mmCIF file with all atom_site columns, C-alpha atoms in Angstrom:
data_model
loop_
_atom_site.group_PDB
_atom_site.id
_atom_site.type_symbol
_atom_site.label_atom_id
_atom_site.label_alt_id
_atom_site.label_comp_id
_atom_site.label_asym_id
_atom_site.label_entity_id
_atom_site.label_seq_id
_atom_site.pdbx_PDB_ins_code
_atom_site.Cartn_x
_atom_site.Cartn_y
_atom_site.Cartn_z
_atom_site.occupancy
_atom_site.B_iso_or_equiv
_atom_site.pdbx_formal_charge
_atom_site.auth_seq_id
_atom_site.auth_comp_id
_atom_site.auth_asym_id
_atom_site.auth_atom_id
_atom_site.pdbx_PDB_model_num
ATOM 1   C CA . MET A 1 1   ? -17.084 -11.190 1.942   1.00 34.00 ? 1   MET A CA 1
ATOM 2   C CA . LYS A 1 2   ? -19.854 -8.435  1.931   1.00 35.00 ? 2   LYS A CA 1
ATOM 3   C CA . ASN A 1 3   ? -18.448 -4.794  1.699   1.00 39.00 ? 3   ASN A CA 1
ATOM 4   C CA . ASP A 1 4   ? -19.124 -3.110  4.601   1.00 40.00 ? 4   ASP A CA 1
ATOM 5   C CA . ASN A 1 5   ? -19.430 0.717   5.232   1.00 40.00 ? 5   ASN A CA 1
ATOM 6   C CA . ASN A 1 6   ? -16.125 1.154   5.467   1.00 39.00 ? 6   ASN A CA 1
ATOM 7   C CA . THR A 1 7   ? -14.640 -0.364  2.536   1.00 41.00 ? 7   THR A CA 1
ATOM 8   C CA . ASN A 1 8   ? -11.259 1.468   3.080   1.00 39.00 ? 8   ASN A CA 1
ATOM 9   C CA . ARG A 1 9   ? -11.439 -0.650  7.308   1.00 35.00 ? 9   ARG A CA 1
ATOM 10  C CA . LYS A 1 10  ? -7.973  -3.704  7.057   1.00 36.00 ? 10  LYS A CA 1
ATOM 11  C CA . VAL A 1 11  ? -10.247 -6.521  6.162   1.00 39.00 ? 11  VAL A CA 1
ATOM 12  C CA . THR A 1 12  ? -9.041  -10.159 6.547   1.00 46.00 ? 12  THR A CA 1
ATOM 13  C CA . ILE A 1 13  ? -9.963  -11.340 2.544   1.00 57.00 ? 13  ILE A CA 1
ATOM 14  C CA . GLN A 1 14  ? -7.220  -13.903 3.262   1.00 50.00 ? 14  GLN A CA 1
ATOM 15  C CA . LYS A 1 15  ? -8.153  -15.557 6.550   1.00 49.00 ? 15  LYS A CA 1
ATOM 16  C CA . SER A 1 16  ? -12.644 -15.446 5.856   1.00 45.00 ? 16  SER A CA 1
ATOM 17  C CA . SER A 1 17  ? -11.969 -16.592 2.574   1.00 52.00 ? 17  SER A CA 1
ATOM 18  C CA . GLY A 1 18  ? -9.137  -19.108 2.762   1.00 79.00 ? 18  GLY A CA 1
ATOM 19  C CA . TYR A 1 19  ? -8.757  -17.926 -0.889  1.00 78.00 ? 19  TYR A CA 1
ATOM 20  C CA . LEU A 1 20  ? -5.395  -18.213 -0.607  1.00 82.00 ? 20  LEU A CA 1
ATOM 21  C CA . GLU A 1 21  ? -5.108  -22.307 0.994   1.00 85.00 ? 21  GLU A CA 1
ATOM 22  C CA . ASN A 1 22  ? -7.210  -23.306 -2.323  1.00 86.00 ? 22  ASN A CA 1
ATOM 23  C CA . ASN A 1 23  ? -4.950  -21.116 -4.851  1.00 86.00 ? 23  ASN A CA 1
ATOM 24  C CA . ARG A 1 24  ? -1.808  -22.283 -3.674  1.00 86.00 ? 24  ARG A CA 1
ATOM 25  C CA . LYS A 1 25  ? -3.371  -26.676 -3.084  1.00 86.00 ? 25  LYS A CA 1
ATOM 26  C CA . ARG A 1 26  ? -4.435  -26.072 -6.719  1.00 86.00 ? 26  ARG A CA 1
ATOM 27  C CA . ILE A 1 27  ? -0.594  -25.113 -8.180  1.00 86.00 ? 27  ILE A CA 1
ATOM 28  C CA . LYS A 1 28  ? 0.215   -27.947 -5.702  1.00 83.00 ? 28  LYS A CA 1
ATOM 29  C CA . GLN A 1 29  ? -1.893  -30.999 -7.984  1.00 86.00 ? 29  GLN A CA 1
ATOM 30  C CA . GLY A 1 30  ? -0.953  -29.404 -11.232 1.00 86.00 ? 30  GLY A CA 1
ATOM 31  C CA . GLY A 1 31  ? -4.501  -26.643 -11.976 1.00 90.00 ? 31  GLY A CA 1
ATOM 32  C CA . THR A 1 32  ? -3.614  -23.067 -12.972 1.00 94.00 ? 32  THR A CA 1
ATOM 33  C CA . ILE A 1 33  ? -5.330  -19.904 -11.464 1.00 96.00 ? 33  ILE A CA 1
ATOM 34  C CA . SER A 1 34  ? -7.243  -17.333 -14.378 1.00 97.00 ? 34  SER A CA 1
ATOM 35  C CA . VAL A 1 35  ? -7.095  -13.939 -13.601 1.00 98.00 ? 35  VAL A CA 1
ATOM 36  C CA . MET A 1 36  ? -9.447  -11.484 -15.246 1.00 97.00 ? 36  MET A CA 1
ATOM 37  C CA . PHE A 1 37  ? -8.845  -7.271  -16.080 1.00 97.00 ? 37  PHE A CA 1
ATOM 38  C CA . SER A 1 38  ? -11.406 -5.273  -16.560 1.00 94.00 ? 38  SER A CA 1
ATOM 39  C CA . GLY A 1 39  ? -12.441 -1.766  -16.788 1.00 92.00 ? 39  GLY A CA 1
ATOM 40  C CA . VAL A 1 40  ? -11.865 1.508   -19.272 1.00 89.00 ? 40  VAL A CA 1
ATOM 41  C CA . GLY A 1 41  ? -9.643  2.690   -21.602 1.00 86.00 ? 41  GLY A CA 1
ATOM 42  C CA . GLY A 1 42  ? -7.134  4.617   -19.588 1.00 86.00 ? 42  GLY A CA 1
ATOM 43  C CA . GLN A 1 43  ? -7.829  3.322   -16.346 1.00 92.00 ? 43  GLN A CA 1
ATOM 44  C CA . GLY A 1 44  ? -4.166  0.813   -16.455 1.00 92.00 ? 44  GLY A CA 1
ATOM 45  C CA . ILE A 1 45  ? -5.715  -2.321  -17.306 1.00 93.00 ? 45  ILE A CA 1
ATOM 46  C CA . ILE A 1 46  ? -2.901  -3.416  -19.686 1.00 92.00 ? 46  ILE A CA 1
ATOM 47  C CA . LEU A 1 47  ? -0.210  -2.018  -17.252 1.00 95.00 ? 47  LEU A CA 1
ATOM 48  C CA . ALA A 1 48  ? -1.973  -4.966  -14.865 1.00 97.00 ? 48  ALA A CA 1
ATOM 49  C CA . THR A 1 49  ? -1.807  -7.316  -16.452 1.00 97.00 ? 49  THR A CA 1
ATOM 50  C CA . THR A 1 50  ? 2.148   -6.903  -17.695 1.00 97.00 ? 50  THR A CA 1
ATOM 51  C CA . VAL A 1 51  ? 2.780   -6.572  -13.703 1.00 98.00 ? 51  VAL A CA 1
ATOM 52  C CA . LEU A 1 52  ? 1.161   -10.204 -12.757 1.00 98.00 ? 52  LEU A CA 1
ATOM 53  C CA . ALA A 1 53  ? 2.356   -11.812 -15.786 1.00 98.00 ? 53  ALA A CA 1
ATOM 54  C CA . GLY A 1 54  ? 5.821   -10.616 -15.083 1.00 98.00 ? 54  GLY A CA 1
ATOM 55  C CA . ALA A 1 55  ? 5.426   -11.583 -10.596 1.00 98.00 ? 55  ALA A CA 1
ATOM 56  C CA . ALA A 1 56  ? 4.020   -15.717 -12.227 1.00 98.00 ? 56  ALA A CA 1
ATOM 57  C CA . ARG A 1 57  ? 7.009   -16.064 -14.570 1.00 98.00 ? 57  ARG A CA 1
ATOM 58  C CA . LEU A 1 58  ? 9.616   -14.210 -11.850 1.00 98.00 ? 58  LEU A CA 1
ATOM 59  C CA . GLU A 1 59  ? 8.361   -16.938 -8.953  1.00 97.00 ? 59  GLU A CA 1
ATOM 60  C CA . GLY A 1 60  ? 9.226   -19.919 -11.154 1.00 97.00 ? 60  GLY A CA 1
ATOM 61  C CA . PHE A 1 61  ? 5.220   -20.694 -12.636 1.00 97.00 ? 61  PHE A CA 1
ATOM 62  C CA . ASP A 1 62  ? 4.164   -20.992 -16.472 1.00 97.00 ? 62  ASP A CA 1
ATOM 63  C CA . VAL A 1 63  ? 2.722   -18.153 -17.856 1.00 98.00 ? 63  VAL A CA 1
ATOM 64  C CA . LYS A 1 64  ? 0.055   -17.337 -20.658 1.00 97.00 ? 64  LYS A CA 1
ATOM 65  C CA . VAL A 1 65  ? -1.260  -13.728 -21.277 1.00 96.00 ? 65  VAL A CA 1
ATOM 66  C CA . SER A 1 66  ? -4.602  -12.632 -24.087 1.00 91.00 ? 66  SER A CA 1
ATOM 67  C CA . GLU A 1 67  ? -4.467  -9.931  -25.740 1.00 75.00 ? 67  GLU A CA 1
ATOM 68  C CA . VAL A 1 68  ? -6.412  -7.267  -24.240 1.00 74.00 ? 68  VAL A CA 1
ATOM 69  C CA . HIS A 1 69  ? -9.474  -6.696  -25.702 1.00 72.00 ? 69  HIS A CA 1
ATOM 70  C CA . GLY A 1 70  ? -11.421 -3.522  -26.614 1.00 66.00 ? 70  GLY A CA 1
ATOM 71  C CA . MET A 1 71  ? -10.810 0.231   -27.346 1.00 60.00 ? 71  MET A CA 1
ATOM 72  C CA . ALA A 1 72  ? -8.381  1.086   -24.600 1.00 52.00 ? 72  ALA A CA 1
ATOM 73  C CA . GLN A 1 73  ? -7.769  4.389   -26.629 1.00 54.00 ? 73  GLN A CA 1
ATOM 74  C CA . ARG A 1 74  ? -10.914 5.787   -26.871 1.00 60.00 ? 74  ARG A CA 1
ATOM 75  C CA . GLY A 1 75  ? -12.166 5.516   -23.354 1.00 65.00 ? 75  GLY A CA 1
ATOM 76  C CA . GLY A 1 76  ? -14.525 2.150   -23.634 1.00 79.00 ? 76  GLY A CA 1
ATOM 77  C CA . SER A 1 77  ? -14.350 -1.709  -22.239 1.00 84.00 ? 77  SER A CA 1
ATOM 78  C CA . VAL A 1 78  ? -11.480 -3.938  -22.320 1.00 89.00 ? 78  VAL A CA 1
ATOM 79  C CA . THR A 1 79  ? -10.510 -6.854  -20.934 1.00 93.00 ? 79  THR A CA 1
ATOM 80  C CA . GLY A 1 80  ? -7.491  -8.973  -20.154 1.00 94.00 ? 80  GLY A CA 1
ATOM 81  C CA . SER A 1 81  ? -6.489  -11.840 -18.806 1.00 96.00 ? 81  SER A CA 1
ATOM 82  C CA . VAL A 1 82  ? -3.631  -14.030 -16.896 1.00 98.00 ? 82  VAL A CA 1
ATOM 83  C CA . ARG A 1 83  ? -3.912  -17.904 -16.792 1.00 97.00 ? 83  ARG A CA 1
ATOM 84  C CA . PHE A 1 84  ? -0.440  -19.353 -14.454 1.00 98.00 ? 84  PHE A CA 1
ATOM 85  C CA . GLY A 1 85  ? 0.115   -22.410 -12.418 1.00 96.00 ? 85  GLY A CA 1
ATOM 86  C CA . GLU A 1 86  ? 3.352   -25.187 -13.087 1.00 93.00 ? 86  GLU A CA 1
ATOM 87  C CA . LYS A 1 87  ? 2.466   -25.541 -16.578 1.00 94.00 ? 87  LYS A CA 1
ATOM 88  C CA . VAL A 1 88  ? -0.489  -23.661 -18.808 1.00 95.00 ? 88  VAL A CA 1
ATOM 89  C CA . HIS A 1 89  ? -1.644  -25.321 -22.220 1.00 90.00 ? 89  HIS A CA 1
ATOM 90  C CA . SER A 1 90  ? -3.826  -21.850 -23.472 1.00 90.00 ? 90  SER A CA 1
ATOM 91  C CA . PRO A 1 91  ? -4.119  -18.401 -22.246 1.00 90.00 ? 91  PRO A CA 1
ATOM 92  C CA . ILE A 1 92  ? -8.150  -18.190 -23.170 1.00 90.00 ? 92  ILE A CA 1
ATOM 93  C CA . ILE A 1 93  ? -10.545 -17.648 -19.768 1.00 91.00 ? 93  ILE A CA 1
ATOM 94  C CA . ASP A 1 94  ? -13.171 -20.103 -19.739 1.00 91.00 ? 94  ASP A CA 1
ATOM 95  C CA . ARG A 1 95  ? -13.936 -19.082 -16.377 1.00 95.00 ? 95  ARG A CA 1
ATOM 96  C CA . ALA A 1 96  ? -12.300 -16.401 -13.918 1.00 97.00 ? 96  ALA A CA 1
ATOM 97  C CA . ASP A 1 97  ? -10.732 -17.580 -10.928 1.00 96.00 ? 97  ASP A CA 1
ATOM 98  C CA . LEU A 1 98  ? -10.135 -14.120 -10.297 1.00 96.00 ? 98  LEU A CA 1
ATOM 99  C CA . ILE A 1 99  ? -11.535 -10.867 -11.623 1.00 98.00 ? 99  ILE A CA 1
ATOM 100 C CA . VAL A 1 100 ? -9.871  -7.569  -11.162 1.00 98.00 ? 100 VAL A CA 1
ATOM 101 C CA . SER A 1 101 ? -12.676 -4.644  -12.050 1.00 97.00 ? 101 SER A CA 1
ATOM 102 C CA . LEU A 1 102 ? -10.898 -0.647  -12.351 1.00 96.00 ? 102 LEU A CA 1
ATOM 103 C CA . GLU A 1 103 ? -15.290 0.458   -13.220 1.00 94.00 ? 103 GLU A CA 1
ATOM 104 C CA . LYS A 1 104 ? -18.226 -1.271  -11.247 1.00 94.00 ? 104 LYS A CA 1
ATOM 105 C CA . LEU A 1 105 ? -20.159 -1.463  -14.790 1.00 92.00 ? 105 LEU A CA 1
ATOM 106 C CA . GLU A 1 106 ? -17.390 -3.205  -15.870 1.00 92.00 ? 106 GLU A CA 1
ATOM 107 C CA . ALA A 1 107 ? -17.460 -5.353  -12.894 1.00 95.00 ? 107 ALA A CA 1
ATOM 108 C CA . VAL A 1 108 ? -21.526 -6.137  -13.846 1.00 94.00 ? 108 VAL A CA 1
ATOM 109 C CA . ARG A 1 109 ? -20.334 -6.790  -17.855 1.00 92.00 ? 109 ARG A CA 1
ATOM 110 C CA . TYR A 1 110 ? -18.279 -10.023 -16.799 1.00 94.00 ? 110 TYR A CA 1
ATOM 111 C CA . LEU A 1 111 ? -19.677 -11.189 -13.709 1.00 95.00 ? 111 LEU A CA 1
ATOM 112 C CA . ASP A 1 112 ? -20.799 -14.377 -15.444 1.00 95.00 ? 112 ASP A CA 1
ATOM 113 C CA . PHE A 1 113 ? -17.044 -14.924 -15.758 1.00 96.00 ? 113 PHE A CA 1
ATOM 114 C CA . LEU A 1 114 ? -16.373 -15.261 -13.108 1.00 97.00 ? 114 LEU A CA 1
ATOM 115 C CA . LYS A 1 115 ? -16.645 -19.304 -11.038 1.00 96.00 ? 115 LYS A CA 1
ATOM 116 C CA . PRO A 1 116 ? -19.136 -19.959 -8.208  1.00 93.00 ? 116 PRO A CA 1
ATOM 117 C CA . GLU A 1 117 ? -15.862 -19.821 -5.835  1.00 91.00 ? 117 GLU A CA 1
ATOM 118 C CA . GLY A 1 118 ? -14.520 -16.505 -7.894  1.00 94.00 ? 118 GLY A CA 1
ATOM 119 C CA . PHE A 1 119 ? -13.587 -13.806 -5.814  1.00 95.00 ? 119 PHE A CA 1
ATOM 120 C CA . LEU A 1 120 ? -14.000 -10.172 -7.519  1.00 96.00 ? 120 LEU A CA 1
ATOM 121 C CA . PHE A 1 121 ? -12.230 -7.383  -6.567  1.00 97.00 ? 121 PHE A CA 1
ATOM 122 C CA . ILE A 1 122 ? -14.320 -4.399  -8.303  1.00 97.00 ? 122 ILE A CA 1
ATOM 123 C CA . ASN A 1 123 ? -13.223 0.063   -7.534  1.00 97.00 ? 123 ASN A CA 1
ATOM 124 C CA . ASP A 1 124 ? -15.592 2.078   -5.801  1.00 96.00 ? 124 ASP A CA 1
ATOM 125 C CA . TYR A 1 125 ? -15.239 4.077   -9.348  1.00 95.00 ? 125 TYR A CA 1
ATOM 126 C CA . GLU A 1 126 ? -17.521 4.985   -11.934 1.00 91.00 ? 126 GLU A CA 1
ATOM 127 C CA . ILE A 1 127 ? -16.702 5.626   -15.319 1.00 88.00 ? 127 ILE A CA 1
ATOM 128 C CA . TYR A 1 128 ? -19.851 7.151   -17.033 1.00 79.00 ? 128 TYR A CA 1
ATOM 129 C CA . PRO A 1 129 ? -19.888 4.766   -20.521 1.00 71.00 ? 129 PRO A CA 1
ATOM 130 C CA . VAL A 1 130 ? -20.836 6.416   -23.699 1.00 68.00 ? 130 VAL A CA 1
ATOM 131 C CA . SER A 1 131 ? -23.953 5.052   -24.822 1.00 62.00 ? 131 SER A CA 1
ATOM 132 C CA . ILE A 1 132 ? -25.080 6.517   -21.692 1.00 66.00 ? 132 ILE A CA 1
ATOM 133 C CA . TYR A 1 133 ? -24.265 9.713   -22.304 1.00 66.00 ? 133 TYR A CA 1
ATOM 134 C CA . LEU A 1 134 ? -25.995 10.060  -26.271 1.00 68.00 ? 134 LEU A CA 1
ATOM 135 C CA . GLU A 1 135 ? -28.631 8.036   -24.899 1.00 68.00 ? 135 GLU A CA 1
ATOM 136 C CA . GLY A 1 136 ? -29.067 10.837  -21.877 1.00 73.00 ? 136 GLY A CA 1
ATOM 137 C CA . ARG A 1 137 ? -29.306 7.891   -19.425 1.00 79.00 ? 137 ARG A CA 1
ATOM 138 C CA . LYS A 1 138 ? -28.647 8.004   -16.096 1.00 82.00 ? 138 LYS A CA 1
ATOM 139 C CA . TYR A 1 139 ? -25.423 5.873   -14.511 1.00 82.00 ? 139 TYR A CA 1
ATOM 140 C CA . PRO A 1 140 ? -26.760 2.585   -12.726 1.00 85.00 ? 140 PRO A CA 1
ATOM 141 C CA . ALA A 1 141 ? -27.578 3.477   -8.783  1.00 87.00 ? 141 ALA A CA 1
ATOM 142 C CA . ASP A 1 142 ? -27.996 -0.649  -8.092  1.00 90.00 ? 142 ASP A CA 1
ATOM 143 C CA . ILE A 1 143 ? -24.592 -1.960  -9.283  1.00 93.00 ? 143 ILE A CA 1
ATOM 144 C CA . ILE A 1 144 ? -23.766 -3.060  -5.698  1.00 93.00 ? 144 ILE A CA 1
ATOM 145 C CA . LYS A 1 145 ? -26.742 -5.032  -5.270  1.00 94.00 ? 145 LYS A CA 1
ATOM 146 C CA . LYS A 1 146 ? -26.838 -6.864  -8.944  1.00 93.00 ? 146 LYS A CA 1
ATOM 147 C CA . ILE A 1 147 ? -23.759 -7.789  -8.107  1.00 95.00 ? 147 ILE A CA 1
ATOM 148 C CA . SER A 1 148 ? -24.905 -8.673  -4.483  1.00 94.00 ? 148 SER A CA 1
ATOM 149 C CA . GLU A 1 149 ? -27.449 -11.119 -5.324  1.00 94.00 ? 149 GLU A CA 1
ATOM 150 C CA . ALA A 1 150 ? -24.550 -13.160 -7.818  1.00 93.00 ? 150 ALA A CA 1
ATOM 151 C CA . THR A 1 151 ? -22.574 -13.799 -5.502  1.00 93.00 ? 151 THR A CA 1
ATOM 152 C CA . SER A 1 152 ? -21.210 -12.868 -1.675  1.00 92.00 ? 152 SER A CA 1
ATOM 153 C CA . ARG A 1 153 ? -17.591 -12.844 -1.982  1.00 92.00 ? 153 ARG A CA 1
ATOM 154 C CA . TYR A 1 154 ? -16.448 -9.662  -3.281  1.00 94.00 ? 154 TYR A CA 1
ATOM 155 C CA . LYS A 1 155 ? -14.586 -6.270  -2.580  1.00 94.00 ? 155 LYS A CA 1
ATOM 156 C CA . LEU A 1 156 ? -15.079 -2.839  -3.101  1.00 95.00 ? 156 LEU A CA 1
ATOM 157 C CA . ILE A 1 157 ? -12.125 -1.021  -2.512  1.00 97.00 ? 157 ILE A CA 1
ATOM 158 C CA . LYS A 1 158 ? -11.462 3.296   -3.273  1.00 97.00 ? 158 LYS A CA 1
ATOM 159 C CA . ALA A 1 159 ? -9.012  2.333   -5.164  1.00 98.00 ? 159 ALA A CA 1
ATOM 160 C CA . SER A 1 160 ? -9.431  5.591   -7.077  1.00 97.00 ? 160 SER A CA 1
ATOM 161 C CA . ASP A 1 161 ? -9.458  7.293   -4.471  1.00 98.00 ? 161 ASP A CA 1
ATOM 162 C CA . ILE A 1 162 ? -6.545  5.786   -2.153  1.00 98.00 ? 162 ILE A CA 1
ATOM 163 C CA . ALA A 1 163 ? -4.496  6.860   -5.424  1.00 98.00 ? 163 ALA A CA 1
ATOM 164 C CA . ALA A 1 164 ? -5.450  10.293  -5.403  1.00 98.00 ? 164 ALA A CA 1
ATOM 165 C CA . ASP A 1 165 ? -4.296  10.884  -2.191  1.00 98.00 ? 165 ASP A CA 1
ATOM 166 C CA . LEU A 1 166 ? -0.863  9.493   -2.884  1.00 97.00 ? 166 LEU A CA 1
ATOM 167 C CA . GLY A 1 167 ? -0.435  11.680  -6.117  1.00 96.00 ? 167 GLY A CA 1
ATOM 168 C CA . GLU A 1 168 ? -2.288  10.377  -8.643  1.00 96.00 ? 168 GLU A CA 1
ATOM 169 C CA . ILE A 1 169 ? -5.871  8.873   -9.522  1.00 96.00 ? 169 ILE A CA 1
ATOM 170 C CA . ARG A 1 170 ? -4.461  5.956   -12.130 1.00 95.00 ? 170 ARG A CA 1
ATOM 171 C CA . ALA A 1 171 ? -2.246  4.365   -10.047 1.00 97.00 ? 171 ALA A CA 1
ATOM 172 C CA . SER A 1 172 ? -5.417  3.374   -9.095  1.00 98.00 ? 172 SER A CA 1
ATOM 173 C CA . ASN A 1 173 ? -4.652  -0.690  -10.496 1.00 98.00 ? 173 ASN A CA 1
ATOM 174 C CA . MET A 1 174 ? -1.605  -0.828  -8.542  1.00 98.00 ? 174 MET A CA 1
ATOM 175 C CA . VAL A 1 175 ? -3.534  -0.009  -5.026  1.00 98.00 ? 175 VAL A CA 1
ATOM 176 C CA . LEU A 1 176 ? -5.894  -3.311  -6.921  1.00 98.00 ? 176 LEU A CA 1
ATOM 177 C CA . MET A 1 177 ? -2.913  -5.358  -7.524  1.00 98.00 ? 177 MET A CA 1
ATOM 178 C CA . GLY A 1 178 ? -1.905  -4.811  -4.011  1.00 98.00 ? 178 GLY A CA 1
ATOM 179 C CA . SER A 1 179 ? -4.514  -6.635  -2.643  1.00 96.00 ? 179 SER A CA 1
ATOM 180 C CA . VAL A 1 180 ? -5.833  -9.101  -5.471  1.00 96.00 ? 180 VAL A CA 1
ATOM 181 C CA . SER A 1 181 ? -1.891  -10.001 -4.497  1.00 97.00 ? 181 SER A CA 1
ATOM 182 C CA . MET A 1 182 ? -2.861  -11.326 -1.050  1.00 95.00 ? 182 MET A CA 1
ATOM 183 C CA . LEU A 1 183 ? -4.505  -13.913 -3.151  1.00 94.00 ? 183 LEU A CA 1
ATOM 184 C CA . LEU A 1 184 ? -1.952  -15.618 -4.925  1.00 96.00 ? 184 LEU A CA 1
ATOM 185 C CA . PRO A 1 185 ? 0.844   -17.978 -4.230  1.00 96.00 ? 185 PRO A CA 1
ATOM 186 C CA . ILE A 1 186 ? 3.335   -15.712 -5.467  1.00 97.00 ? 186 ILE A CA 1
ATOM 187 C CA . SER A 1 187 ? 5.554   -14.145 -3.537  1.00 97.00 ? 187 SER A CA 1
ATOM 188 C CA . PRO A 1 188 ? 5.875   -10.263 -1.934  1.00 96.00 ? 188 PRO A CA 1
ATOM 189 C CA . GLY A 1 189 ? 9.462   -10.297 -4.115  1.00 97.00 ? 189 GLY A CA 1
ATOM 190 C CA . SER A 1 190 ? 8.563   -11.337 -6.868  1.00 98.00 ? 190 SER A CA 1
ATOM 191 C CA . TRP A 1 191 ? 5.550   -8.497  -7.332  1.00 98.00 ? 191 TRP A CA 1
ATOM 192 C CA . ILE A 1 192 ? 8.052   -6.178  -7.039  1.00 98.00 ? 192 ILE A CA 1
ATOM 193 C CA . GLY A 1 193 ? 10.402  -7.317  -9.241  1.00 98.00 ? 193 GLY A CA 1
ATOM 194 C CA . SER A 1 194 ? 8.091   -7.156  -11.979 1.00 99.00 ? 194 SER A CA 1
ATOM 195 C CA . ILE A 1 195 ? 6.199   -3.269  -10.920 1.00 98.00 ? 195 ILE A CA 1
ATOM 196 C CA . LYS A 1 196 ? 10.242  -2.892  -11.274 1.00 98.00 ? 196 LYS A CA 1
ATOM 197 C CA . GLU A 1 197 ? 10.688  -4.547  -14.736 1.00 98.00 ? 197 GLU A CA 1
ATOM 198 C CA . SER A 1 198 ? 7.378   -3.342  -15.656 1.00 98.00 ? 198 SER A CA 1
ATOM 199 C CA . VAL A 1 199 ? 6.787   0.624   -14.150 1.00 97.00 ? 199 VAL A CA 1
ATOM 200 C CA . PRO A 1 200 ? 9.050   3.755   -15.516 1.00 96.00 ? 200 PRO A CA 1
ATOM 201 C CA . GLU A 1 201 ? 11.463  4.901   -13.459 1.00 96.00 ? 201 GLU A CA 1
ATOM 202 C CA . GLN A 1 202 ? 9.854   8.044   -12.046 1.00 96.00 ? 202 GLN A CA 1
ATOM 203 C CA . VAL A 1 203 ? 6.649   6.898   -11.352 1.00 97.00 ? 203 VAL A CA 1
ATOM 204 C CA . LEU A 1 204 ? 8.060   3.463   -10.068 1.00 98.00 ? 204 LEU A CA 1
ATOM 205 C CA . GLU A 1 205 ? 7.915   4.748   -6.007  1.00 98.00 ? 205 GLU A CA 1
ATOM 206 C CA . LEU A 1 206 ? 4.133   5.923   -6.929  1.00 98.00 ? 206 LEU A CA 1
ATOM 207 C CA . ASN A 1 207 ? 3.373   2.909   -7.793  1.00 98.00 ? 207 ASN A CA 1
ATOM 208 C CA . MET A 1 208 ? 4.994   0.247   -5.201  1.00 98.00 ? 208 MET A CA 1
ATOM 209 C CA . ASN A 1 209 ? 3.686   2.631   -2.315  1.00 98.00 ? 209 ASN A CA 1
ATOM 210 C CA . ALA A 1 210 ? 0.037   2.360   -3.972  1.00 98.00 ? 210 ALA A CA 1
ATOM 211 C CA . PHE A 1 211 ? 0.335   -1.518  -4.573  1.00 98.00 ? 211 PHE A CA 1
ATOM 212 C CA . GLU A 1 212 ? 1.734   -1.644  -0.597  1.00 98.00 ? 212 GLU A CA 1
ATOM 213 C CA . LYS A 1 213 ? -1.461  0.467   0.154   1.00 97.00 ? 213 LYS A CA 1
ATOM 214 C CA . GLY A 1 214 ? -3.666  -2.159  -2.126  1.00 97.00 ? 214 GLY A CA 1
ATOM 215 C CA . ARG A 1 215 ? -1.690  -4.832  0.026   1.00 96.00 ? 215 ARG A CA 1
ATOM 216 C CA . GLU A 1 216 ? -2.346  -2.840  3.999   1.00 95.00 ? 216 GLU A CA 1
ATOM 217 C CA . ILE A 1 217 ? -6.100  -2.678  3.277   1.00 91.00 ? 217 ILE A CA 1
ATOM 218 C CA . ALA A 1 218 ? -6.094  -7.045  2.016   1.00 87.00 ? 218 ALA A CA 1
ATOM 219 C CA . LYS A 1 219 ? -4.165  -7.936  5.461   1.00 80.00 ? 219 LYS A CA 1
#
């Protein structure tokens, strides 16, 4: 599904792509689902990975999580991945069924990992890499064009703007996780349980609100 001009409008991601039903069938047939996260250090890739892994575990799936790679404390590129199903033998992802990118340039960086029938969620947000500053270059203006040339199965979401409106821009990861939850065969109760396990009590309500906003976008 291509982005429209109003990226916060409610869209029927689930119905129009048939993606959720395909994932359910794959799990029933003994397959696995592979999800990759990409972003920049400080955006909450570790938390997003933890929440998905916890939700899948609470749902009763076997779960494997890769180590989060990158310079998480230095604003560098960071990735993490989760595989789940009835039985998962390795955490290694060759190609992803779903990629969740918290920054637009990072979405382009990992496009080659997306399966042809996969789906991509992108936070409509820009963080200028250190390399761009040092080399005096501008942030690429044609990112969405590059993505749309590679796949039509993506959704651009103003997750950072939504999170900022809720009071904390760093909750953008939970906005995206809410949308992601609409495409995976994991019950709302398992998602909520995992968020409660993973998020400190003082910011639990904020993160729950962000998660619900993300679900609303994808309904």
